[in-house]
Amino acid sequence: MRRFNFTMPHSLFISDLHLCAKQPRSTEVFMHFMRHTAPDADALYVLGDLFESWAGDDDLDDPFHQQIIRAMRALAESGTRLLVMHGNRDLLMGKALEQASGAILLPDPTLLDLYGTPTLLTHGDTLCTDDAAYQDYRRQVHETAWQRQFLNQPLAQRKAFIEQLRARSETEKQQKNSSLMEVNDAAVSNLLREHNYPRLIHGHTHRPMHILHHLDGHTCERWVLGDWGRNANALRCGRGGCEYISVTPARSSPA
Ligand code: MN
């Protein structure tokens, strides 16, 4: 396993935190991470589903959102670049959130030169092509007209709709064959080919793993980020390569 000195320049990647007022533990871990781990990085990339839900930027004043946004702004102002990609849960994050938090919203996918290695970032839901029903839903909610119509509804109504959707998706997740929620190999290959065989980093599936794809004579690394449900983790990448790090602080009191 390649090891490198993490006092050297590095960037951090996280996704699927699903932050919400109902999950104080994840919020606590996030606050600790933003204060103690993230400031040493050149950049922090959040690859989708930072929030469990985002009804629209007119919900910025919510006290829970304000708490998260203050931590984001503090990091951005400390000199660590903060780059945030939409997930399926927080698709409606927009300009006002960007301005309030100091974060820059990234298009999905984004190709970057990461310390000399071409690296492609995506949330990962577009790779789950076996789930046709989900892909239909995704196409619909990505339409500008759909989003405009949705955002025209009162905030309370939007929140109620999202809550219904969330409950339904929980039920469906239990009924769906788990392979439906995994990435499709051909979709991964197509994406890698399309971007000239980069390293790939994504989230969404909540199953952290490091895989090598041998494709057309190239070897592409794929790093999958884990969710922050039980064991919060981050991926740290520098010139020497990438490595998972645990970001769960010791509990202040035994549970
Ligand atoms: Mn997701």
PDB file of C-alpha atoms and ligand atoms in Angstrom:
ATOM      1  CA  MET A   1       0.000   0.000   0.000  1.00  0.00           C
ATOM      2  CA  ARG A   2       1.347   3.401  -0.922  1.00  0.00           C
ATOM      3  CA  ARG A   3       1.905   5.659   2.036  1.00  0.00           C
ATOM      4  CA  PHE A   4       2.617   9.310   1.985  1.00  0.00           C
ATOM      5  CA  ASN A   5       3.166  12.088   4.413  1.00  0.00           C
ATOM      6  CA  PHE A   6      -0.084  13.940   5.023  1.00  0.00           C
ATOM      7  CA  THR A   7       1.637  17.117   6.051  1.00  0.00           C
ATOM      8  CA  MET A   8       2.153  17.304   2.277  1.00  0.00           C
ATOM      9  CA  PRO A   9      -0.499  19.076   0.189  1.00  0.00           C
ATOM     10  CA  HIS A  10      -3.694  17.039  -0.050  1.00  0.00           C
ATOM     11  CA  SER A  11      -7.398  17.296  -0.774  1.00  0.00           C
ATOM     12  CA  LEU A  12     -10.270  15.620   1.051  1.00  0.00           C
ATOM     13  CA  PHE A  13     -13.367  13.970  -0.419  1.00  0.00           C
ATOM     14  CA  ILE A  14     -16.565  13.202   1.443  1.00  0.00           C
ATOM     15  CA  SER A  15     -20.166  12.471   0.439  1.00  0.00           C
ATOM     16  CA  ASP A  16     -23.506  11.228   1.692  1.00  0.00           C
ATOM     17  CA  LEU A  17     -23.409  12.938   5.068  1.00  0.00           C
ATOM     18  CA  HIS A  18     -27.207  13.320   4.897  1.00  0.00           C
ATOM     19  CA  LEU A  19     -27.051  16.062   7.525  1.00  0.00           C
ATOM     20  CA  CYS A  20     -30.355  16.908   9.185  1.00  0.00           C
ATOM     21  CA  ALA A  21     -31.531  18.204  12.542  1.00  0.00           C
ATOM     22  CA  LYS A  22     -32.786  14.702  13.444  1.00  0.00           C
ATOM     23  CA  GLN A  23     -29.263  13.212  13.287  1.00  0.00           C
ATOM     24  CA  PRO A  24     -27.238  15.188  15.840  1.00  0.00           C
ATOM     25  CA  ARG A  25     -24.407  12.651  15.846  1.00  0.00           C
ATOM     26  CA  SER A  26     -23.565  13.192  12.135  1.00  0.00           C
ATOM     27  CA  THR A  27     -23.726  16.943  12.703  1.00  0.00           C
ATOM     28  CA  GLU A  28     -21.351  16.657  15.646  1.00  0.00           C
ATOM     29  CA  VAL A  29     -18.900  14.610  13.556  1.00  0.00           C
ATOM     30  CA  PHE A  30     -19.200  17.115  10.710  1.00  0.00           C
ATOM     31  CA  MET A  31     -18.469  20.073  13.007  1.00  0.00           C
ATOM     32  CA  HIS A  32     -15.424  18.292  14.420  1.00  0.00           C
ATOM     33  CA  PHE A  33     -14.216  17.385  10.936  1.00  0.00           C
ATOM     34  CA  MET A  34     -14.651  20.953   9.659  1.00  0.00           C
ATOM     35  CA  ARG A  35     -12.728  22.368  12.627  1.00  0.00           C
ATOM     36  CA  HIS A  36      -9.929  19.830  13.039  1.00  0.00           C
ATOM     37  CA  THR A  37      -9.379  17.833   9.843  1.00  0.00           C
ATOM     38  CA  ALA A  38     -10.522  19.861   6.854  1.00  0.00           C
ATOM     39  CA  PRO A  39      -8.454  23.028   7.524  1.00  0.00           C
ATOM     40  CA  ASP A  40      -5.190  21.122   6.783  1.00  0.00           C
ATOM     41  CA  ALA A  41      -6.405  20.330   3.257  1.00  0.00           C
ATOM     42  CA  ASP A  42      -5.970  22.453   0.144  1.00  0.00           C
ATOM     43  CA  ALA A  43      -9.556  21.660  -0.765  1.00  0.00           C
ATOM     44  CA  LEU A  44     -12.579  19.824   0.549  1.00  0.00           C
ATOM     45  CA  TYR A  45     -14.852  18.220  -2.029  1.00  0.00           C
ATOM     46  CA  VAL A  46     -18.344  17.191  -0.972  1.00  0.00           C
ATOM     47  CA  LEU A  47     -19.625  14.822  -3.657  1.00  0.00           C
ATOM     48  CA  GLY A  48     -23.353  15.072  -3.020  1.00  0.00           C
ATOM     49  CA  ASP A  49     -25.945  14.507  -0.322  1.00  0.00           C
ATOM     50  CA  LEU A  50     -24.341  16.866   2.162  1.00  0.00           C
ATOM     51  CA  PHE A  51     -27.914  17.438   3.333  1.00  0.00           C
ATOM     52  CA  GLU A  52     -30.622  14.834   3.847  1.00  0.00           C
ATOM     53  CA  SER A  53     -32.902  17.212   1.984  1.00  0.00           C
ATOM     54  CA  TRP A  54     -32.843  20.692   0.513  1.00  0.00           C
ATOM     55  CA  ALA A  55     -36.221  22.220  -0.262  1.00  0.00           C
ATOM     56  CA  GLY A  56     -34.720  25.339  -1.826  1.00  0.00           C
ATOM     57  CA  ASP A  57     -32.355  28.189  -0.956  1.00  0.00           C
ATOM     58  CA  ASP A  58     -35.219  30.074   0.723  1.00  0.00           C
ATOM     59  CA  ASP A  59     -34.703  27.571   3.577  1.00  0.00           C
ATOM     60  CA  LEU A  60     -31.251  29.033   4.357  1.00  0.00           C
ATOM     61  CA  ASP A  61     -32.524  30.793   7.477  1.00  0.00           C
ATOM     62  CA  ASP A  62     -33.453  27.519   9.155  1.00  0.00           C
ATOM     63  CA  PRO A  63     -31.337  27.418  12.366  1.00  0.00           C
ATOM     64  CA  PHE A  64     -29.959  23.970  11.562  1.00  0.00           C
ATOM     65  CA  HIS A  65     -28.922  25.078   8.069  1.00  0.00           C
ATOM     66  CA  GLN A  66     -27.348  28.212   9.551  1.00  0.00           C
ATOM     67  CA  GLN A  67     -25.199  26.071  11.829  1.00  0.00           C
ATOM     68  CA  ILE A  68     -23.880  24.017   8.891  1.00  0.00           C
ATOM     69  CA  ILE A  69     -23.389  27.073   6.692  1.00  0.00           C
ATOM     70  CA  ARG A  70     -21.362  28.854   9.397  1.00  0.00           C
ATOM     71  CA  ALA A  71     -18.995  25.864   9.557  1.00  0.00           C
ATOM     72  CA  MET A  72     -18.693  25.863   5.742  1.00  0.00           C
ATOM     73  CA  ARG A  73     -17.979  29.580   5.655  1.00  0.00           C
ATOM     74  CA  ALA A  74     -15.372  29.323   8.427  1.00  0.00           C
ATOM     75  CA  LEU A  75     -13.524  26.649   6.434  1.00  0.00           C
ATOM     76  CA  ALA A  76     -13.709  28.591   3.162  1.00  0.00           C
ATOM     77  CA  GLU A  77     -12.449  31.729   4.905  1.00  0.00           C
ATOM     78  CA  SER A  78      -9.567  29.810   6.507  1.00  0.00           C
ATOM     79  CA  GLY A  79      -8.196  29.186   3.018  1.00  0.00           C
ATOM     80  CA  THR A  80      -9.392  25.617   2.275  1.00  0.00           C
ATOM     81  CA  ARG A  81     -11.325  25.674  -0.968  1.00  0.00           C
ATOM     82  CA  LEU A  82     -14.795  24.184  -0.528  1.00  0.00           C
ATOM     83  CA  LEU A  83     -16.354  22.504  -3.535  1.00  0.00           C
ATOM     84  CA  VAL A  84     -19.798  20.981  -3.365  1.00  0.00           C
ATOM     85  CA  MET A  85     -21.579  18.754  -5.861  1.00  0.00           C
ATOM     86  CA  HIS A  86     -25.312  18.117  -5.843  1.00  0.00           C
ATOM     87  CA  GLY A  87     -26.551  14.716  -4.733  1.00  0.00           C
ATOM     88  CA  ASN A  88     -30.023  13.350  -5.311  1.00  0.00           C
ATOM     89  CA  ARG A  89     -31.113  14.659  -1.877  1.00  0.00           C
ATOM     90  CA  ASP A  90     -29.807  18.211  -2.160  1.00  0.00           C
ATOM     91  CA  LEU A  91     -30.301  18.748  -5.858  1.00  0.00           C
ATOM     92  CA  LEU A  92     -31.872  22.166  -5.311  1.00  0.00           C
ATOM     93  CA  MET A  93     -28.890  23.829  -3.638  1.00  0.00           C
ATOM     94  CA  GLY A  94     -28.322  27.051  -5.556  1.00  0.00           C
ATOM     95  CA  LYS A  95     -26.593  30.410  -5.810  1.00  0.00           C
ATOM     96  CA  ALA A  96     -27.800  31.745  -2.465  1.00  0.00           C
ATOM     97  CA  LEU A  97     -26.343  28.739  -0.627  1.00  0.00           C
ATOM     98  CA  GLU A  98     -23.093  29.222  -2.554  1.00  0.00           C
ATOM     99  CA  GLN A  99     -22.908  32.861  -1.489  1.00  0.00           C
ATOM    100  CA  ALA A 100     -23.834  32.208   2.131  1.00  0.00           C
ATOM    101  CA  SER A 101     -21.412  29.296   2.601  1.00  0.00           C
ATOM    102  CA  GLY A 102     -18.421  30.351   0.503  1.00  0.00           C
ATOM    103  CA  ALA A 103     -18.691  27.009  -1.330  1.00  0.00           C
ATOM    104  CA  ILE A 104     -18.486  26.605  -5.081  1.00  0.00           C
ATOM    105  CA  LEU A 105     -21.054  24.275  -6.660  1.00  0.00           C
ATOM    106  CA  LEU A 106     -19.453  21.777  -9.032  1.00  0.00           C
ATOM    107  CA  PRO A 107     -21.126  20.329 -12.126  1.00  0.00           C
ATOM    108  CA  ASP A 108     -21.601  16.539 -12.151  1.00  0.00           C
ATOM    109  CA  PRO A 109     -19.308  15.107 -13.464  1.00  0.00           C
ATOM    110  CA  THR A 110     -16.191  17.264 -12.968  1.00  0.00           C
ATOM    111  CA  LEU A 111     -12.761  16.280 -14.307  1.00  0.00           C
ATOM    112  CA  LEU A 112      -9.772  17.774 -12.545  1.00  0.00           C
ATOM    113  CA  ASP A 113      -6.020  17.435 -12.395  1.00  0.00           C
ATOM    114  CA  LEU A 114      -5.481  16.205  -8.840  1.00  0.00           C
ATOM    115  CA  TYR A 115      -1.775  16.576  -8.036  1.00  0.00           C
ATOM    116  CA  GLY A 116      -0.894  15.308 -11.487  1.00  0.00           C
ATOM    117  CA  THR A 117      -3.539  12.567 -11.791  1.00  0.00           C
ATOM    118  CA  PRO A 118      -6.623  13.190 -13.950  1.00  0.00           C
ATOM    119  CA  THR A 119      -9.518  12.529 -11.590  1.00  0.00           C
ATOM    120  CA  LEU A 120     -13.222  12.445 -12.369  1.00  0.00           C
ATOM    121  CA  LEU A 121     -15.716  13.337  -9.658  1.00  0.00           C
ATOM    122  CA  THR A 122     -19.385  12.370  -9.742  1.00  0.00           C
ATOM    123  CA  HIS A 123     -22.102  11.832  -7.160  1.00  0.00           C
ATOM    124  CA  GLY A 124     -22.642   8.364  -8.588  1.00  0.00           C
ATOM    125  CA  ASP A 125     -26.397   8.068  -9.066  1.00  0.00           C
ATOM    126  CA  THR A 126     -26.091   8.324 -12.860  1.00  0.00           C
ATOM    127  CA  LEU A 127     -24.065   5.079 -12.728  1.00  0.00           C
ATOM    128  CA  CYS A 128     -26.933   3.103 -11.165  1.00  0.00           C
ATOM    129  CA  THR A 129     -28.531   2.467 -14.557  1.00  0.00           C
ATOM    130  CA  ASP A 130     -30.065  -0.895 -13.561  1.00  0.00           C
ATOM    131  CA  ASP A 131     -32.662   1.052 -11.597  1.00  0.00           C
ATOM    132  CA  ALA A 132     -34.731   2.310 -14.527  1.00  0.00           C
ATOM    133  CA  ALA A 133     -37.478   3.754 -12.304  1.00  0.00           C
ATOM    134  CA  TYR A 134     -34.940   5.857 -10.445  1.00  0.00           C
ATOM    135  CA  GLN A 135     -33.326   7.070 -13.678  1.00  0.00           C
ATOM    136  CA  ASP A 136     -36.776   8.176 -14.978  1.00  0.00           C
ATOM    137  CA  TYR A 137     -37.390  10.063 -11.748  1.00  0.00           C
ATOM    138  CA  ARG A 138     -33.900  11.605 -11.941  1.00  0.00           C
ATOM    139  CA  ARG A 139     -34.457  12.859 -15.503  1.00  0.00           C
ATOM    140  CA  GLN A 140     -37.713  14.473 -14.429  1.00  0.00           C
ATOM    141  CA  VAL A 141     -36.368  16.323 -11.384  1.00  0.00           C
ATOM    142  CA  HIS A 142     -33.364  17.575 -13.352  1.00  0.00           C
ATOM    143  CA  GLU A 143     -35.610  19.374 -15.839  1.00  0.00           C
ATOM    144  CA  THR A 144     -35.515  23.143 -15.442  1.00  0.00           C
ATOM    145  CA  ALA A 145     -39.285  23.383 -15.900  1.00  0.00           C
ATOM    146  CA  TRP A 146     -39.927  20.801 -13.169  1.00  0.00           C
ATOM    147  CA  GLN A 147     -37.580  22.596 -10.762  1.00  0.00           C
ATOM    148  CA  ARG A 148     -39.115  26.001 -11.497  1.00  0.00           C
ATOM    149  CA  GLN A 149     -42.612  24.666 -10.930  1.00  0.00           C
ATOM    150  CA  PHE A 150     -41.509  22.935  -7.702  1.00  0.00           C
ATOM    151  CA  LEU A 151     -39.737  26.005  -6.322  1.00  0.00           C
ATOM    152  CA  ASN A 152     -42.860  28.080  -6.983  1.00  0.00           C
ATOM    153  CA  GLN A 153     -44.722  26.118  -4.323  1.00  0.00           C
ATOM    154  CA  PRO A 154     -44.690  27.393  -0.730  1.00  0.00           C
ATOM    155  CA  LEU A 155     -41.708  26.162   1.311  1.00  0.00           C
ATOM    156  CA  ALA A 156     -43.892  24.208   3.766  1.00  0.00           C
ATOM    157  CA  GLN A 157     -45.566  22.373   0.887  1.00  0.00           C
ATOM    158  CA  ARG A 158     -42.191  21.494  -0.659  1.00  0.00           C
ATOM    159  CA  LYS A 159     -40.931  20.164   2.675  1.00  0.00           C
ATOM    160  CA  ALA A 160     -44.031  18.006   3.079  1.00  0.00           C
ATOM    161  CA  PHE A 161     -43.570  16.628  -0.449  1.00  0.00           C
ATOM    162  CA  ILE A 162     -39.895  15.810   0.237  1.00  0.00           C
ATOM    163  CA  GLU A 163     -40.838  14.051   3.460  1.00  0.00           C
ATOM    164  CA  GLN A 164     -43.356  11.873   1.555  1.00  0.00           C
ATOM    165  CA  LEU A 165     -40.752  11.099  -1.076  1.00  0.00           C
ATOM    166  CA  ARG A 166     -38.206  10.186   1.579  1.00  0.00           C
ATOM    167  CA  ALA A 167     -40.622   7.806   3.319  1.00  0.00           C
ATOM    168  CA  ARG A 168     -41.474   6.175  -0.006  1.00  0.00           C
ATOM    169  CA  SER A 169     -37.809   5.773  -0.938  1.00  0.00           C
ATOM    170  CA  GLU A 170     -37.117   4.110   2.435  1.00  0.00           C
ATOM    171  CA  THR A 171     -39.848   1.547   1.751  1.00  0.00           C
ATOM    172  CA  GLU A 172     -38.659   1.012  -1.821  1.00  0.00           C
ATOM    173  CA  LYS A 173     -35.062   0.568  -0.692  1.00  0.00           C
ATOM    174  CA  GLN A 174     -36.165  -2.324   1.505  1.00  0.00           C
ATOM    175  CA  GLN A 175     -38.087  -3.923  -1.354  1.00  0.00           C
ATOM    176  CA  LYS A 176     -35.575  -3.337  -4.124  1.00  0.00           C
ATOM    177  CA  ASN A 177     -32.993  -5.954  -4.914  1.00  0.00           C
ATOM    178  CA  SER A 178     -29.772  -4.519  -3.532  1.00  0.00           C
ATOM    179  CA  SER A 179     -28.011  -5.035  -6.881  1.00  0.00           C
ATOM    180  CA  LEU A 180     -30.371  -2.391  -8.327  1.00  0.00           C
ATOM    181  CA  MET A 181     -28.745   0.136  -6.039  1.00  0.00           C
ATOM    182  CA  GLU A 182     -25.201  -0.741  -7.119  1.00  0.00           C
ATOM    183  CA  VAL A 183     -23.398   0.894 -10.027  1.00  0.00           C
ATOM    184  CA  ASN A 184     -23.655  -0.734 -13.432  1.00  0.00           C
ATOM    185  CA  ASP A 185     -20.254  -1.891 -14.753  1.00  0.00           C
ATOM    186  CA  ALA A 186     -20.974  -0.817 -18.330  1.00  0.00           C
ATOM    187  CA  ALA A 187     -22.014   2.642 -17.116  1.00  0.00           C
ATOM    188  CA  VAL A 188     -18.712   2.945 -15.240  1.00  0.00           C
ATOM    189  CA  SER A 189     -16.752   1.799 -18.314  1.00  0.00           C
ATOM    190  CA  ASN A 190     -18.571   4.275 -20.565  1.00  0.00           C
ATOM    191  CA  LEU A 191     -17.871   7.143 -18.194  1.00  0.00           C
ATOM    192  CA  LEU A 192     -14.189   6.233 -17.874  1.00  0.00           C
ATOM    193  CA  ARG A 193     -13.845   5.934 -21.662  1.00  0.00           C
ATOM    194  CA  GLU A 194     -15.648   9.218 -22.269  1.00  0.00           C
ATOM    195  CA  HIS A 195     -13.166  11.045 -20.004  1.00  0.00           C
ATOM    196  CA  ASN A 196     -10.020   9.323 -21.286  1.00  0.00           C
ATOM    197  CA  TYR A 197      -9.506   6.806 -18.457  1.00  0.00           C
ATOM    198  CA  PRO A 198      -9.205   8.983 -15.333  1.00  0.00           C
ATOM    199  CA  ARG A 199      -9.223   7.969 -11.699  1.00  0.00           C
ATOM    200  CA  LEU A 200     -12.875   8.031 -10.543  1.00  0.00           C
ATOM    201  CA  ILE A 201     -14.202   9.141  -7.152  1.00  0.00           C
ATOM    202  CA  HIS A 202     -17.906   8.902  -6.324  1.00  0.00           C
ATOM    203  CA  GLY A 203     -20.406   8.349  -3.539  1.00  0.00           C
ATOM    204  CA  HIS A 204     -24.151   7.577  -3.488  1.00  0.00           C
ATOM    205  CA  THR A 205     -23.986   3.796  -2.984  1.00  0.00           C
ATOM    206  CA  HIS A 206     -22.744   4.157   0.613  1.00  0.00           C
ATOM    207  CA  ARG A 207     -20.336   1.252   0.145  1.00  0.00           C
ATOM    208  CA  PRO A 208     -16.737   2.421   0.467  1.00  0.00           C
ATOM    209  CA  MET A 209     -14.396   0.450  -1.778  1.00  0.00           C
ATOM    210  CA  HIS A 210     -11.295   0.800  -3.868  1.00  0.00           C
ATOM    211  CA  ILE A 211     -11.502  -1.031  -7.183  1.00  0.00           C
ATOM    212  CA  LEU A 212      -9.243  -1.260 -10.218  1.00  0.00           C
ATOM    213  CA  HIS A 213     -10.962  -1.254 -13.603  1.00  0.00           C
ATOM    214  CA  HIS A 214      -8.939  -2.758 -16.443  1.00  0.00           C
ATOM    215  CA  LEU A 215     -10.311  -1.168 -19.556  1.00  0.00           C
ATOM    216  CA  ASP A 216      -8.988  -0.950 -23.135  1.00  0.00           C
ATOM    217  CA  GLY A 217      -5.421  -1.431 -21.911  1.00  0.00           C
ATOM    218  CA  HIS A 218      -5.776   1.168 -19.149  1.00  0.00           C
ATOM    219  CA  THR A 219      -6.071   0.652 -15.415  1.00  0.00           C
ATOM    220  CA  CYS A 220      -8.413   3.097 -13.699  1.00  0.00           C
ATOM    221  CA  GLU A 221      -8.768   3.383  -9.964  1.00  0.00           C
ATOM    222  CA  ARG A 222     -12.299   3.803  -8.597  1.00  0.00           C
ATOM    223  CA  TRP A 223     -12.731   5.045  -5.043  1.00  0.00           C
ATOM    224  CA  VAL A 224     -16.223   4.875  -3.555  1.00  0.00           C
ATOM    225  CA  LEU A 225     -16.918   7.137  -0.595  1.00  0.00           C
ATOM    226  CA  GLY A 226     -18.881   5.836   2.373  1.00  0.00           C
ATOM    227  CA  ASP A 227     -21.872   7.502   4.001  1.00  0.00           C
ATOM    228  CA  TRP A 228     -21.696   9.097   7.434  1.00  0.00           C
ATOM    229  CA  GLY A 229     -24.272   6.843   9.060  1.00  0.00           C
ATOM    230  CA  ARG A 230     -22.123   4.799  11.423  1.00  0.00           C
ATOM    231  CA  ASN A 231     -18.465   5.196  10.499  1.00  0.00           C
ATOM    232  CA  ALA A 232     -17.790   8.562   8.992  1.00  0.00           C
ATOM    233  CA  ASN A 233     -14.857   8.457   6.626  1.00  0.00           C
ATOM    234  CA  ALA A 234     -13.111  10.662   4.126  1.00  0.00           C
ATOM    235  CA  LEU A 235     -10.772  10.023   1.231  1.00  0.00           C
ATOM    236  CA  ARG A 236      -7.493  11.903   1.358  1.00  0.00           C
ATOM    237  CA  CYS A 237      -5.579  12.335  -1.901  1.00  0.00           C
ATOM    238  CA  GLY A 238      -2.188  13.865  -2.557  1.00  0.00           C
ATOM    239  CA  ARG A 239       0.674  13.406  -4.958  1.00  0.00           C
ATOM    240  CA  GLY A 240       1.338   9.875  -3.672  1.00  0.00           C
ATOM    241  CA  GLY A 241      -2.202   8.575  -4.105  1.00  0.00           C
ATOM    242  CA  CYS A 242      -5.401   8.258  -2.077  1.00  0.00           C
ATOM    243  CA  GLU A 243      -6.209   6.722   1.282  1.00  0.00           C
ATOM    244  CA  TYR A 244      -9.349   6.414   3.412  1.00  0.00           C
ATOM    245  CA  ILE A 245      -9.214   8.096   6.786  1.00  0.00           C
ATOM    246  CA  SER A 246     -11.667   7.694   9.636  1.00  0.00           C
ATOM    247  CA  VAL A 247     -13.066  10.989  10.786  1.00  0.00           C
ATOM    248  CA  THR A 248     -15.202   9.730  13.656  1.00  0.00           C
ATOM    249  CA  PRO A 249     -13.958  11.440  16.824  1.00  0.00           C
ATOM    250  CA  ALA A 250     -13.910   9.528  20.096  1.00  0.00           C
ATOM    251  CA  ARG A 251     -17.254   9.827  21.861  1.00  0.00           C
ATOM    252  CA  SER A 252     -17.204  12.344  24.675  1.00  0.00           C
ATOM    253  CA  SER A 253     -19.289  10.002  26.832  1.00  0.00           C
ATOM    254  CA  PRO A 254     -19.885   6.237  26.533  1.00  0.00           C
ATOM    255  CA  ALA A 255     -23.098   5.452  24.664  1.00  0.00           C
TER     256      ALA A 255
HETATM  257 MN    MN B   1     -27.184   9.921  -3.211  1.00  0.00          MN
END
